[in-house]
């Protein structure tokens, strides 16, 4: 086999990116589209899906939008069948939809804890379960779970999120183990601290967390959603067909670094 950049292209592939109206999901979907993939995304409300379709159009991308809650298994099963009928079988799944609740653990209600785990861990299971049968039938596929620094590290106030993202790392390894025989590769992307609406409260109005993260990051900057695009296209492409069960941390070096001496 001779090396070819064609292996990094996604022409003819259909990619479902969950929760991709804006933020990381939107940027990842845009990158997959520029690499040749057809983009399908979802959100919780029609008005957000409509906004998303317009935002993709502004980037020159014709995206297919669907309204469903990733935690609702019957809605997910129905949506995947509808997508397969209207767009085609999903070749690439990016489990991106996610929430966080920053509450000190002993003040957190069980309901809040459950809701975070439901979206950040149960839903990636539900959506992967819905797309894998057709991937098997088609001869293979790619599943990419959006993990986190909290798949490896804890910190105050994010107990539910860390538990969910730690579980998502192991779900990634388990899907890789169980379905690798069908030419399905399941990997994770572990973003560091990225400039998105979700982290805005930690970055703005002189929040001390901002300086803290800069001291913990060898790159001495917050990540951008664009930093995640290339690694995601790689894991979605033929070029990574023998990469399976791996979480690729895109964190500017945070996990390798003890932190700048104050
Ligand atoms: P975000 O801006 O909060 O976007 C999350 C998206 O998920 C939104 O479109 C949201 O839709 C959607 N969503 C939430 N619950 C849903 C549900 N039940 N069904 C369908 N869609 C749902 O988040 P982000 O910063 O882009 O992060 C995206 C992913 O990256 C998440 O998994 C997050 O944990 C992970 N991550 C983020 C960072 C970071 O620094 N930002 C770092 C590491 C990992 P609505 O707007 O309608 O709620
Ligand atoms: C936080 C942040 C992080 C990031 C991301 C880091 O409160 O610590 O929101 O959780 O979102 O997950 O990888
Ligand atoms: Ca853009």
PDB file of N, CA, C and O and ligand atoms in Angstrom, residues 100 102 148-150 155 158 161 191-193 198-199 202 209, ligand 2:
ATOM      1  N   UNK A 100     -22.840  20.069  31.579  1.00  0.00           N
ATOM      2  CA  UNK A 100     -22.051  20.071  32.818  1.00  0.00           C
ATOM      3  C   UNK A 100     -22.831  20.857  33.859  1.00  0.00           C
ATOM      4  O   UNK A 100     -23.551  21.798  33.521  1.00  0.00           O
ATOM      5  N   UNK A 102     -21.804  22.579  37.514  1.00  0.00           N
ATOM      6  CA  UNK A 102     -20.705  22.790  38.457  1.00  0.00           C
ATOM      7  C   UNK A 102     -21.311  23.096  39.843  1.00  0.00           C
ATOM      8  O   UNK A 102     -21.710  24.205  40.129  1.00  0.00           O
ATOM      9  N   UNK A 148     -12.911  14.184  27.817  1.00  0.00           N
ATOM     10  CA  UNK A 148     -12.592  15.426  28.531  1.00  0.00           C
ATOM     11  C   UNK A 148     -11.329  15.243  29.365  1.00  0.00           C
ATOM     12  O   UNK A 148     -10.906  14.112  29.626  1.00  0.00           O
ATOM     13  N   UNK A 149     -10.743  16.339  29.839  1.00  0.00           N
ATOM     14  CA  UNK A 149      -9.695  16.239  30.856  1.00  0.00           C
ATOM     15  C   UNK A 149     -10.248  15.459  32.049  1.00  0.00           C
ATOM     16  O   UNK A 149      -9.536  14.745  32.735  1.00  0.00           O
ATOM     17  N   UNK A 150     -11.577  15.612  32.247  1.00  0.00           N
ATOM     18  CA  UNK A 150     -12.209  14.948  33.381  1.00  0.00           C
ATOM     19  C   UNK A 150     -12.439  13.476  33.125  1.00  0.00           C
ATOM     20  O   UNK A 150     -13.002  12.767  33.943  1.00  0.00           O
ATOM     21  N   UNK A 155     -11.822  17.593  39.701  1.00  0.00           N
ATOM     22  CA  UNK A 155     -11.600  18.897  40.299  1.00  0.00           C
ATOM     23  C   UNK A 155     -12.847  19.258  41.080  1.00  0.00           C
ATOM     24  O   UNK A 155     -13.907  18.611  40.923  1.00  0.00           O
ATOM     25  N   UNK A 158     -17.180  19.244  39.876  1.00  0.00           N
ATOM     26  CA  UNK A 158     -17.585  18.561  38.643  1.00  0.00           C
ATOM     27  C   UNK A 158     -17.678  17.042  38.834  1.00  0.00           C
ATOM     28  O   UNK A 158     -17.395  16.264  37.908  1.00  0.00           O
ATOM     29  N   UNK A 161     -19.862  15.199  36.185  1.00  0.00           N
ATOM     30  CA  UNK A 161     -19.258  15.307  34.849  1.00  0.00           C
ATOM     31  C   UNK A 161     -18.035  14.391  34.760  1.00  0.00           C
ATOM     32  O   UNK A 161     -17.853  13.652  33.785  1.00  0.00           O
ATOM     33  N   UNK A 191     -10.802  16.887  24.617  1.00  0.00           N
ATOM     34  CA  UNK A 191     -10.404  18.293  24.527  1.00  0.00           C
ATOM     35  C   UNK A 191      -9.871  18.787  25.867  1.00  0.00           C
ATOM     36  O   UNK A 191     -10.358  18.354  26.925  1.00  0.00           O
ATOM     37  N   UNK A 192      -8.902  19.676  25.817  1.00  0.00           N
ATOM     38  CA  UNK A 192      -8.459  20.341  27.045  1.00  0.00           C
ATOM     39  C   UNK A 192      -9.465  21.424  27.385  1.00  0.00           C
ATOM     40  O   UNK A 192     -10.678  21.210  27.290  1.00  0.00           O
ATOM     41  N   UNK A 193      -8.973  22.581  27.789  1.00  0.00           N
ATOM     42  CA  UNK A 193      -9.893  23.691  28.073  1.00  0.00           C
ATOM     43  C   UNK A 193     -10.038  24.534  26.815  1.00  0.00           C
ATOM     44  O   UNK A 193      -9.069  25.128  26.347  1.00  0.00           O
ATOM     45  N   UNK A 198     -19.645  26.825  26.912  1.00  0.00           N
ATOM     46  CA  UNK A 198     -19.667  26.015  28.137  1.00  0.00           C
ATOM     47  C   UNK A 198     -18.584  26.462  29.131  1.00  0.00           C
ATOM     48  O   UNK A 198     -18.752  26.377  30.334  1.00  0.00           O
ATOM     49  N   UNK A 199     -17.444  26.953  28.601  1.00  0.00           N
ATOM     50  CA  UNK A 199     -16.367  27.360  29.517  1.00  0.00           C
ATOM     51  C   UNK A 199     -16.295  28.870  29.708  1.00  0.00           C
ATOM     52  O   UNK A 199     -15.454  29.369  30.451  1.00  0.00           O
ATOM     53  N   UNK A 202     -15.757  30.314  33.099  1.00  0.00           N
ATOM     54  CA  UNK A 202     -14.436  30.101  33.719  1.00  0.00           C
ATOM     55  C   UNK A 202     -13.392  31.040  33.146  1.00  0.00           C
ATOM     56  O   UNK A 202     -12.282  31.135  33.636  1.00  0.00           O
ATOM     57  N   UNK A 209      -9.846  31.118  37.480  1.00  0.00           N
ATOM     58  CA  UNK A 209      -9.610  29.855  36.775  1.00  0.00           C
ATOM     59  C   UNK A 209      -8.825  30.097  35.493  1.00  0.00           C
ATOM     60  O   UNK A 209      -8.037  29.271  35.041  1.00  0.00           O
TER      61      UNK A 209
HETATM   62  C1  LIG B   2     -14.625  22.584  34.006  1.00  0.00           C
HETATM   63  C2  LIG B   2     -14.650  22.643  32.499  1.00  0.00           C
HETATM   64  C3  LIG B   2     -14.123  21.352  31.937  1.00  0.00           C
HETATM   65  C4  LIG B   2     -14.159  21.426  30.433  1.00  0.00           C
HETATM   66  C5  LIG B   2     -13.609  20.191  29.827  1.00  0.00           C
HETATM   67  C6  LIG B   2     -12.165  20.001  30.171  1.00  0.00           C
HETATM   68  O1  LIG B   2     -15.590  23.041  34.636  1.00  0.00           O
HETATM   69  O2  LIG B   2     -13.626  22.052  34.509  1.00  0.00           O
HETATM   70  O3  LIG B   2     -15.972  22.872  32.033  1.00  0.00           O
HETATM   71  O4  LIG B   2     -14.904  20.297  32.395  1.00  0.00           O
HETATM   72  O5  LIG B   2     -15.446  21.572  29.980  1.00  0.00           O
HETATM   73  O6  LIG B   2     -14.378  19.066  30.101  1.00  0.00           O
HETATM   74  O7  LIG B   2     -11.704  18.948  29.344  1.00  0.00           O
END
